[in-house]
mmCIF file of C-alpha atoms in Angstrom:
data_model
loop_
_atom_site.group_PDB
_atom_site.id
_atom_site.type_symbol
_atom_site.label_atom_id
_atom_site.label_comp_id
_atom_site.label_asym_id
_atom_site.label_seq_id
_atom_site.Cartn_x
_atom_site.Cartn_y
_atom_site.Cartn_z
ATOM 1 C CA UNK N 5 0.000 0.000 0.000
ATOM 2 C CA UNK N 6 3.045 2.227 0.125
ATOM 3 C CA UNK N 7 2.890 5.110 -2.279
ATOM 4 C CA UNK N 8 6.246 5.978 -3.804
ATOM 5 C CA UNK N 9 7.799 9.288 -2.904
ATOM 6 C CA UNK N 10 7.924 10.361 -6.527
ATOM 7 C CA UNK N 11 4.203 9.712 -6.751
ATOM 8 C CA UNK N 12 3.604 11.771 -3.611
ATOM 9 C CA UNK N 13 5.703 14.577 -5.010
ATOM 10 C CA UNK N 14 3.711 14.448 -8.231
ATOM 11 C CA UNK N 15 0.461 14.519 -6.291
ATOM 12 C CA UNK N 16 1.671 17.439 -4.183
ATOM 13 C CA UNK N 17 2.600 19.400 -7.269
ATOM 14 C CA UNK N 18 -0.683 18.981 -9.078
ATOM 15 C CA UNK N 19 -2.546 19.059 -5.765
ATOM 16 C CA UNK N 20 -1.209 22.512 -4.883
ATOM 17 C CA UNK N 21 -2.177 23.863 -8.292
ATOM 18 C CA UNK N 22 -5.621 22.308 -8.057
ATOM 19 C CA UNK N 23 -6.070 23.573 -4.487
ATOM 20 C CA UNK N 24 -5.261 27.100 -5.671
ATOM 21 C CA UNK N 25 -7.829 26.644 -8.431
ATOM 22 C CA UNK N 26 -10.450 25.421 -5.974
ATOM 23 C CA UNK N 27 -9.749 28.389 -3.684
ATOM 24 C CA UNK N 28 -10.273 30.685 -6.643
ATOM 25 C CA UNK N 29 -13.517 28.973 -7.668
ATOM 26 C CA UNK N 30 -14.759 29.111 -4.059
ATOM 27 C CA UNK N 31 -13.887 32.800 -3.749
ATOM 28 C CA UNK N 32 -15.606 33.677 -7.018
ATOM 29 C CA UNK N 33 -18.702 31.671 -6.082
ATOM 30 C CA UNK N 34 -18.788 33.155 -2.596
ATOM 31 C CA UNK N 35 -18.249 36.696 -3.798
ATOM 32 C CA UNK N 36 -20.691 36.347 -6.674
ATOM 33 C CA UNK N 37 -23.496 34.809 -4.678
ATOM 34 C CA UNK N 38 -22.941 37.225 -1.802
ATOM 35 C CA UNK N 39 -23.314 40.101 -4.259
ATOM 36 C CA UNK N 40 -26.701 38.980 -5.575
ATOM 37 C CA UNK N 41 -28.322 37.494 -2.477
ATOM 38 C CA UNK N 42 -30.521 39.774 -0.367
ATOM 39 C CA UNK N 43 -28.893 38.628 2.902
ATOM 40 C CA UNK N 44 -25.386 39.341 1.576
ATOM 41 C CA UNK N 45 -22.722 40.712 3.892
ATOM 42 C CA UNK N 46 -20.781 43.897 3.220
ATOM 43 C CA UNK N 47 -17.131 43.095 2.437
ATOM 44 C CA UNK N 48 -15.945 45.352 5.191
ATOM 45 C CA UNK N 49 -17.993 44.806 8.318
ATOM 46 C CA UNK N 50 -17.513 46.862 11.450
ATOM 47 C CA UNK N 51 -15.899 44.491 13.910
ATOM 48 C CA UNK N 52 -14.288 46.974 16.292
ATOM 49 C CA UNK N 53 -15.355 46.374 19.904
ATOM 50 C CA UNK N 54 -17.624 49.428 20.060
ATOM 51 C CA UNK N 55 -19.624 48.416 16.978
ATOM 52 C CA UNK N 56 -19.887 44.825 18.185
ATOM 53 C CA UNK N 57 -20.986 45.984 21.610
ATOM 54 C CA UNK N 58 -23.648 48.201 20.037
ATOM 55 C CA UNK N 59 -24.929 45.220 18.023
ATOM 56 C CA UNK N 60 -25.099 43.042 21.128
ATOM 57 C CA UNK N 61 -26.915 45.758 23.054
ATOM 58 C CA UNK N 62 -29.624 46.411 20.474
ATOM 59 C CA UNK N 63 -32.725 47.180 22.482
ATOM 60 C CA UNK N 64 -31.168 46.402 25.860
ATOM 61 C CA UNK N 65 -30.899 49.131 28.490
ATOM 62 C CA UNK N 66 -27.331 50.048 29.407
ATOM 63 C CA UNK N 67 -26.184 51.318 32.769
ATOM 64 C CA UNK N 68 -23.241 53.657 33.258
ATOM 65 C CA UNK N 69 -20.360 52.747 35.534
ATOM 66 C CA UNK N 70 -21.194 55.759 37.736
ATOM 67 C CA UNK N 71 -24.787 54.695 38.225
ATOM 68 C CA UNK N 72 -23.791 51.100 38.921
ATOM 69 C CA UNK N 73 -21.305 52.346 41.518
ATOM 70 C CA UNK N 74 -23.959 54.558 43.108
ATOM 71 C CA UNK N 75 -26.460 51.665 43.281
ATOM 72 C CA UNK N 76 -23.751 49.499 44.827
ATOM 73 C CA UNK N 77 -23.039 52.091 47.499
ATOM 74 C CA UNK N 78 -26.768 52.355 48.237
ATOM 75 C CA UNK N 79 -26.825 48.566 48.589
ATOM 76 C CA UNK N 80 -29.280 48.246 45.698
ATOM 77 C CA UNK N 81 -27.076 46.536 43.096
ATOM 78 C CA UNK N 82 -27.628 42.930 42.063
ATOM 79 C CA UNK N 83 -24.691 42.057 39.845
ATOM 80 C CA UNK N 84 -25.120 39.129 37.459
ATOM 81 C CA UNK N 85 -21.789 37.747 36.262
ATOM 82 C CA UNK N 86 -22.382 36.055 32.893
ATOM 83 C CA UNK N 87 -18.842 34.694 32.551
ATOM 84 C CA UNK N 88 -17.701 31.136 33.081
ATOM 85 C CA UNK N 89 -17.241 29.701 36.577
ATOM 86 C CA UNK N 90 -13.404 29.798 36.559
ATOM 87 C CA UNK N 91 -13.269 33.504 35.666
ATOM 88 C CA UNK N 92 -15.917 34.218 38.278
ATOM 89 C CA UNK N 93 -13.931 32.503 41.016
ATOM 90 C CA UNK N 94 -10.795 34.441 40.106
ATOM 91 C CA UNK N 95 -12.677 37.619 40.841
ATOM 92 C CA UNK N 96 -16.073 39.267 40.419
ATOM 93 C CA UNK N 97 -18.083 42.333 41.345
ATOM 94 C CA UNK N 98 -19.250 42.428 44.985
ATOM 95 C CA UNK N 99 -22.189 40.175 45.732
ATOM 96 C CA UNK N 100 -22.473 39.005 42.147
ATOM 97 C CA UNK N 101 -24.370 35.862 41.166
ATOM 98 C CA UNK N 102 -22.582 33.704 38.592
ATOM 99 C CA UNK N 103 -25.133 32.965 35.848
ATOM 100 C CA UNK N 104 -23.985 31.934 32.376
ATOM 101 C CA UNK N 105 -26.663 32.607 29.722
ATOM 102 C CA UNK N 106 -27.651 28.922 29.600
ATOM 103 C CA UNK N 107 -28.569 29.008 33.299
ATOM 104 C CA UNK N 108 -30.894 32.003 33.048
ATOM 105 C CA UNK N 109 -34.050 29.961 33.664
ATOM 106 C CA UNK N 110 -32.765 28.468 36.932
ATOM 107 C CA UNK N 111 -32.142 31.898 38.413
ATOM 108 C CA UNK N 112 -35.130 33.776 36.989
ATOM 109 C CA UNK N 113 -37.297 33.390 40.076
ATOM 110 C CA UNK N 114 -34.542 34.407 42.490
ATOM 111 C CA UNK N 115 -33.734 37.488 40.418
ATOM 112 C CA UNK N 116 -37.413 38.360 40.157
ATOM 113 C CA UNK N 117 -37.998 38.342 43.893
ATOM 114 C CA UNK N 118 -34.760 40.233 44.570
ATOM 115 C CA UNK N 119 -35.636 42.913 42.027
ATOM 116 C CA UNK N 120 -39.143 43.202 43.487
ATOM 117 C CA UNK N 121 -37.517 43.935 46.825
ATOM 118 C CA UNK N 122 -35.781 46.936 45.269
ATOM 119 C CA UNK N 123 -32.496 45.573 43.854
ATOM 120 C CA UNK N 124 -31.469 46.468 40.303
ATOM 121 C CA UNK N 125 -30.166 43.477 38.291
ATOM 122 C CA UNK N 126 -27.018 44.483 36.396
ATOM 123 C CA UNK N 127 -25.527 41.931 33.974
ATOM 124 C CA UNK N 128 -21.880 42.162 33.005
ATOM 125 C CA UNK N 129 -19.046 40.191 31.438
ATOM 126 C CA UNK N 130 -15.475 40.964 30.395
ATOM 127 C CA UNK N 131 -14.498 43.040 27.356
ATOM 128 C CA UNK N 132 -16.502 45.567 25.347
ATOM 129 C CA UNK N 133 -17.305 42.996 22.676
ATOM 130 C CA UNK N 134 -18.270 40.207 25.061
ATOM 131 C CA UNK N 135 -21.722 38.853 24.104
ATOM 132 C CA UNK N 136 -22.500 36.947 27.310
ATOM 133 C CA UNK N 137 -24.129 39.684 29.374
ATOM 134 C CA UNK N 138 -26.395 40.659 26.466
ATOM 135 C CA UNK N 139 -27.345 37.029 25.901
ATOM 136 C CA UNK N 140 -28.148 36.628 29.580
ATOM 137 C CA UNK N 141 -30.170 39.854 29.696
ATOM 138 C CA UNK N 142 -32.126 38.881 26.585
ATOM 139 C CA UNK N 143 -33.027 35.508 28.079
ATOM 140 C CA UNK N 144 -34.105 37.109 31.332
ATOM 141 C CA UNK N 145 -36.153 39.675 29.410
ATOM 142 C CA UNK N 146 -37.905 36.871 27.582
ATOM 143 C CA UNK N 147 -38.863 35.486 31.008
ATOM 144 C CA UNK N 148 -40.461 38.769 31.916
ATOM 145 C CA UNK N 149 -37.565 40.376 33.758
ATOM 146 C CA UNK N 150 -37.549 43.745 32.039
ATOM 147 C CA UNK N 151 -35.495 45.561 34.670
ATOM 148 C CA UNK N 152 -32.148 43.889 33.805
ATOM 149 C CA UNK N 153 -29.518 46.365 32.639
ATOM 150 C CA UNK N 154 -26.107 45.911 31.065
ATOM 151 C CA UNK N 155 -22.836 47.222 32.399
ATOM 152 C CA UNK N 156 -20.771 47.112 29.184
ATOM 153 C CA UNK N 157 -17.284 45.680 29.788
ATOM 154 C CA UNK N 158 -18.317 45.582 33.421
ATOM 155 C CA UNK N 159 -15.477 43.489 34.812
ATOM 156 C CA UNK N 160 -12.747 45.470 33.024
ATOM 157 C CA UNK N 161 -14.107 48.927 33.834
ATOM 158 C CA UNK N 162 -15.007 48.130 37.437
ATOM 159 C CA UNK N 163 -11.477 46.891 38.097
ATOM 160 C CA UNK N 164 -9.872 49.805 36.246
ATOM 161 C CA UNK N 165 -11.860 52.235 38.355
ATOM 162 C CA UNK N 166 -10.313 50.589 41.421
ATOM 163 C CA UNK N 167 -13.690 49.589 42.882
ATOM 164 C CA UNK N 168 -13.743 46.639 45.302
ATOM 165 C CA UNK N 169 -13.991 43.106 43.955
ATOM 166 C CA UNK N 170 -14.549 39.716 45.543
ATOM 167 C CA UNK N 171 -12.881 36.368 45.016
ATOM 168 C CA UNK N 172 -14.022 32.760 45.310
ATOM 169 C CA UNK N 173 -17.504 31.330 45.042
ATOM 170 C CA UNK L 10 -8.182 -5.033 -19.056
ATOM 171 C CA UNK L 11 -9.759 -2.714 -16.518
ATOM 172 C CA UNK L 12 -7.348 -0.121 -15.112
ATOM 173 C CA UNK L 13 -7.836 -1.214 -11.472
ATOM 174 C CA UNK L 14 -6.717 -4.767 -12.119
ATOM 175 C CA UNK L 15 -3.181 -3.521 -12.683
ATOM 176 C CA UNK L 16 -2.922 -2.068 -9.173
ATOM 177 C CA UNK L 17 -0.913 -3.939 -6.549
ATOM 178 C CA UNK L 18 -3.154 -6.210 -4.502
ATOM 179 C CA UNK L 19 -1.891 -5.098 -1.103
ATOM 180 C CA UNK L 20 -3.114 -1.539 -1.860
ATOM 181 C CA UNK L 21 -6.766 -2.516 -1.880
ATOM 182 C CA UNK L 22 -7.734 -1.977 1.826
ATOM 183 C CA UNK L 23 -6.065 1.434 1.845
ATOM 184 C CA UNK L 24 -7.886 2.372 -1.324
ATOM 185 C CA UNK L 25 -11.247 1.249 -0.040
ATOM 186 C CA UNK L 26 -10.714 3.232 3.178
ATOM 187 C CA UNK L 27 -9.647 6.204 1.078
ATOM 188 C CA UNK L 28 -12.847 5.959 -0.937
ATOM 189 C CA UNK L 29 -14.973 5.794 2.231
ATOM 190 C CA UNK L 30 -13.113 8.724 3.811
ATOM 191 C CA UNK L 31 -13.376 10.728 0.609
ATOM 192 C CA UNK L 32 -17.143 10.342 0.332
ATOM 193 C CA UNK L 33 -17.617 10.974 4.068
ATOM 194 C CA UNK L 34 -15.450 14.098 4.064
ATOM 195 C CA UNK L 35 -17.075 15.310 0.855
ATOM 196 C CA UNK L 36 -20.547 15.058 2.330
ATOM 197 C CA UNK L 37 -19.398 16.651 5.573
ATOM 198 C CA UNK L 38 -17.767 19.610 3.846
ATOM 199 C CA UNK L 39 -20.797 20.248 1.642
ATOM 200 C CA UNK L 40 -23.028 20.063 4.730
ATOM 201 C CA UNK L 41 -20.796 22.317 6.856
ATOM 202 C CA UNK L 42 -20.480 24.877 4.057
ATOM 203 C CA UNK L 43 -24.209 24.929 3.338
ATOM 204 C CA UNK L 44 -25.122 25.571 6.985
ATOM 205 C CA UNK L 45 -22.810 28.597 6.975
ATOM 206 C CA UNK L 46 -24.072 29.892 3.639
ATOM 207 C CA UNK L 47 -27.596 29.921 5.064
ATOM 208 C CA UNK L 48 -26.599 32.288 7.893
ATOM 209 C CA UNK L 49 -23.707 34.526 6.795
ATOM 210 C CA UNK L 50 -24.237 36.987 9.643
ATOM 211 C CA UNK L 51 -24.167 34.267 12.262
ATOM 212 C CA UNK L 52 -21.055 32.737 10.751
ATOM 213 C CA UNK L 53 -19.295 36.114 10.630
ATOM 214 C CA UNK L 54 -20.035 36.456 14.344
ATOM 215 C CA UNK L 55 -18.610 32.975 14.969
ATOM 216 C CA UNK L 56 -15.447 33.900 13.027
ATOM 217 C CA UNK L 57 -15.120 37.155 14.934
ATOM 218 C CA UNK L 58 -15.514 35.402 18.279
ATOM 219 C CA UNK L 59 -12.224 33.568 17.765
ATOM 220 C CA UNK L 60 -10.471 36.993 17.892
ATOM 221 C CA UNK L 61 -7.806 35.716 15.511
ATOM 222 C CA UNK L 62 -8.506 37.860 12.465
ATOM 223 C CA UNK L 63 -8.274 41.640 12.141
ATOM 224 C CA UNK L 64 -11.726 43.227 11.854
ATOM 225 C CA UNK L 65 -11.459 43.867 8.113
ATOM 226 C CA UNK L 66 -10.857 40.179 7.379
ATOM 227 C CA UNK L 67 -13.872 38.802 9.241
ATOM 228 C CA UNK L 68 -16.536 39.400 6.589
ATOM 229 C CA UNK L 69 -14.417 38.330 3.585
ATOM 230 C CA UNK L 70 -13.638 35.054 5.363
ATOM 231 C CA UNK L 71 -17.314 34.603 6.255
ATOM 232 C CA UNK L 72 -18.264 35.222 2.620
ATOM 233 C CA UNK L 73 -15.664 32.972 0.995
ATOM 234 C CA UNK L 74 -14.874 30.121 3.415
ATOM 235 C CA UNK L 75 -18.300 28.390 3.234
ATOM 236 C CA UNK L 76 -18.095 28.242 -0.556
ATOM 237 C CA UNK L 77 -14.541 26.947 -0.501
ATOM 238 C CA UNK L 78 -15.858 24.190 1.775
ATOM 239 C CA UNK L 79 -18.713 23.422 -0.588
ATOM 240 C CA UNK L 80 -16.447 23.360 -3.656
ATOM 241 C CA UNK L 81 -13.920 21.152 -1.851
ATOM 242 C CA UNK L 82 -16.651 18.808 -0.640
ATOM 243 C CA UNK L 83 -18.228 18.563 -4.080
ATOM 244 C CA UNK L 84 -14.895 17.663 -5.649
ATOM 245 C CA UNK L 85 -14.306 14.971 -3.015
ATOM 246 C CA UNK L 86 -17.787 13.561 -3.547
ATOM 247 C CA UNK L 87 -17.567 13.519 -7.329
ATOM 248 C CA UNK L 88 -13.919 12.501 -7.526
ATOM 249 C CA UNK L 89 -12.793 15.644 -9.321
ATOM 250 C CA UNK L 90 -9.264 16.970 -8.676
ATOM 251 C CA UNK L 91 -8.828 14.670 -5.684
ATOM 252 C CA UNK L 92 -5.220 15.659 -4.879
ATOM 253 C CA UNK L 93 -6.210 19.321 -4.814
ATOM 254 C CA UNK L 94 -9.453 18.786 -2.922
ATOM 255 C CA UNK L 95 -7.891 16.507 -0.284
ATOM 256 C CA UNK L 96 -4.919 18.849 0.083
ATOM 257 C CA UNK L 97 -7.237 21.845 0.502
ATOM 258 C CA UNK L 98 -9.371 19.905 2.997
ATOM 259 C CA UNK L 99 -6.206 19.040 4.952
ATOM 260 C CA UNK L 100 -5.137 22.685 4.877
ATOM 261 C CA UNK L 101 -8.526 23.918 6.088
ATOM 262 C CA UNK L 102 -8.702 21.315 8.847
ATOM 263 C CA UNK L 103 -5.164 22.280 9.945
ATOM 264 C CA UNK L 104 -6.218 25.928 10.146
ATOM 265 C CA UNK L 105 -9.313 24.922 12.119
ATOM 266 C CA UNK L 106 -7.056 22.917 14.431
ATOM 267 C CA UNK L 107 -4.916 25.992 15.110
ATOM 268 C CA UNK L 108 -7.977 28.185 15.664
ATOM 269 C CA UNK L 109 -9.633 25.696 18.024
ATOM 270 C CA UNK L 110 -6.435 25.034 19.965
ATOM 271 C CA UNK L 111 -5.639 28.700 20.392
ATOM 272 C CA UNK L 112 -9.165 29.493 21.548
ATOM 273 C CA UNK L 113 -8.975 26.689 24.085
ATOM 274 C CA UNK L 114 -5.522 27.848 25.201
ATOM 275 C CA UNK L 115 -6.768 31.406 25.623
ATOM 276 C CA UNK L 116 -9.735 30.140 27.623
ATOM 277 C CA UNK L 117 -12.274 31.665 25.247
ATOM 278 C CA UNK L 118 -15.833 30.600 25.970
ATOM 279 C CA UNK L 119 -17.031 30.516 22.361
ATOM 280 C CA UNK L 120 -19.027 28.358 20.015
ATOM 281 C CA UNK L 121 -17.160 26.245 17.487
ATOM 282 C CA UNK L 122 -19.070 27.567 14.471
ATOM 283 C CA UNK L 123 -18.179 24.325 12.728
ATOM 284 C CA UNK L 124 -21.484 22.681 11.923
ATOM 285 C CA UNK L 125 -23.797 25.326 13.261
ATOM 286 C CA UNK L 126 -23.745 29.109 13.322
ATOM 287 C CA UNK L 127 -25.891 29.580 16.400
ATOM 288 C CA UNK L 128 -24.346 29.755 19.835
ATOM 289 C CA UNK L 129 -26.484 27.251 21.639
ATOM 290 C CA UNK L 130 -24.611 25.488 24.402
ATOM 291 C CA UNK L 131 -21.780 24.090 22.294
ATOM 292 C CA UNK L 132 -18.552 25.531 23.616
ATOM 293 C CA UNK L 133 -15.178 24.640 22.142
ATOM 294 C CA UNK L 134 -13.518 21.933 24.217
ATOM 295 C CA UNK L 135 -11.011 19.144 23.668
ATOM 296 C CA UNK L 136 -13.626 17.026 21.873
ATOM 297 C CA UNK L 137 -13.787 19.500 18.983
ATOM 298 C CA UNK L 138 -10.017 19.378 18.595
ATOM 299 C CA UNK L 139 -9.946 15.570 18.564
ATOM 300 C CA UNK L 140 -12.754 15.482 16.023
ATOM 301 C CA UNK L 141 -10.842 17.933 13.843
ATOM 302 C CA UNK L 142 -7.684 15.814 14.060
ATOM 303 C CA UNK L 143 -9.637 12.712 13.097
ATOM 304 C CA UNK L 144 -11.012 14.468 10.018
ATOM 305 C CA UNK L 145 -7.538 15.787 9.196
ATOM 306 C CA UNK L 146 -6.214 12.227 9.333
ATOM 307 C CA UNK L 147 -8.923 11.141 6.899
ATOM 308 C CA UNK L 148 -8.111 13.979 4.490
ATOM 309 C CA UNK L 149 -4.405 13.132 4.501
ATOM 310 C CA UNK L 150 -5.301 9.475 3.970
ATOM 311 C CA UNK L 151 -7.382 10.414 0.936
ATOM 312 C CA UNK L 152 -4.522 12.508 -0.417
ATOM 313 C CA UNK L 153 -2.034 9.645 -0.022
ATOM 314 C CA UNK L 154 -4.070 6.604 -0.923
ATOM 315 C CA UNK L 155 -6.993 7.542 -3.120
ATOM 316 C CA UNK L 156 -6.166 5.939 -6.432
ATOM 317 C CA UNK L 157 -9.025 7.163 -8.590
ATOM 318 C CA UNK L 158 -6.828 10.002 -9.758
ATOM 319 C CA UNK L 159 -3.836 7.806 -10.537
ATOM 320 C CA UNK L 160 -6.037 5.341 -12.339
ATOM 321 C CA UNK L 161 -7.506 8.132 -14.415
ATOM 322 C CA UNK L 162 -4.112 9.542 -15.238
ATOM 323 C CA UNK L 163 -2.502 6.223 -16.088
ATOM 324 C CA UNK L 164 -5.561 5.418 -18.193
ATOM 325 C CA UNK L 165 -5.083 8.663 -20.078
ATOM 326 C CA UNK L 166 -1.360 7.986 -20.471
ATOM 327 C CA UNK L 167 -2.100 4.542 -21.800
ATOM 328 C CA UNK L 168 -4.573 6.013 -24.241
ATOM 329 C CA UNK L 169 -1.910 8.438 -25.392
ATOM 330 C CA UNK L 170 0.561 5.607 -25.816
ATOM 331 C CA UNK L 171 -1.915 3.737 -27.925
ATOM 332 C CA UNK L 172 -2.776 6.707 -30.124
ATOM 333 C CA UNK L 173 0.884 7.485 -30.683
ATOM 334 C CA UNK L 174 1.184 3.865 -31.841
ATOM 335 C CA UNK L 175 3.598 2.706 -29.179
ATOM 336 C CA UNK L 176 6.331 5.276 -29.825
ATOM 337 C CA UNK L 177 7.430 5.187 -26.190
ATOM 338 C CA UNK L 178 10.983 6.207 -26.871
ATOM 339 C CA UNK L 179 9.957 9.610 -28.216
ATOM 340 C CA UNK L 180 10.335 12.672 -26.038
#
């Protein structure tokens, strides 16, 4: 079953040429069909963090760092950390609940009763372009929790501001 | 004399495996590409989530990559340009391996974007990397052992020999 090395070299040579041809055909097909289809993408999309963050936020209420800080000082903040467990344990905003978007349903009731007692649920994750907090907020909204707000790049900005954080579970 | 009867006997199992792998990979690539073509926006998001490409390259990749997959898969299925298609499949799967590994190494909590463009609950883990390596092995196997191409070429060469009335010594 051994294939001779000259044969492999021959296959590599024609294979590389053919692969380049296939890449070209794929690019032309992709470009052509993208140009005529209604759902086509623009060739240059805006993928800087601000634009991505704005797309994630669409329709979700944002909260400023100052307001979140004020609510925290008044003891009315209910931080929802949408990041994974390991990141959460390394450090999170004070009193935060760790809820990844998939777990939204399990926590909905708890969040509802806490927000009815006057706390403001504030979802956050790490990085301006992080989609997790928006995904979490959207799921909670769908369960009737309209009061959830988003602290964009919450973890990064909170830490940068030098506000207190907690570690562990 | 059929062209296959001239092949060495011990090559048969490898060839049969290569044929199975080729058809499997072909179908898989066509399927994977089609899913992405149906949701270009979702796929662009999946590409962006890896944070490997500069912003300007995200949409071009999202526009072109699915069709390269479909073209590659079609060639594998139909037995057209097998060396090129299997080489390109190996190249793509190697790139996917690097992307998956680096996202795992950086601890990114992202969807694979391999056979689905929605986020769902699929998060890249070691299983995706092993699956990719398995597919890469199949693609390399097809490149090395698929004989349909050789058979075709030797058949054509033989035809040329016959038409040039056995003048083998000529340059």
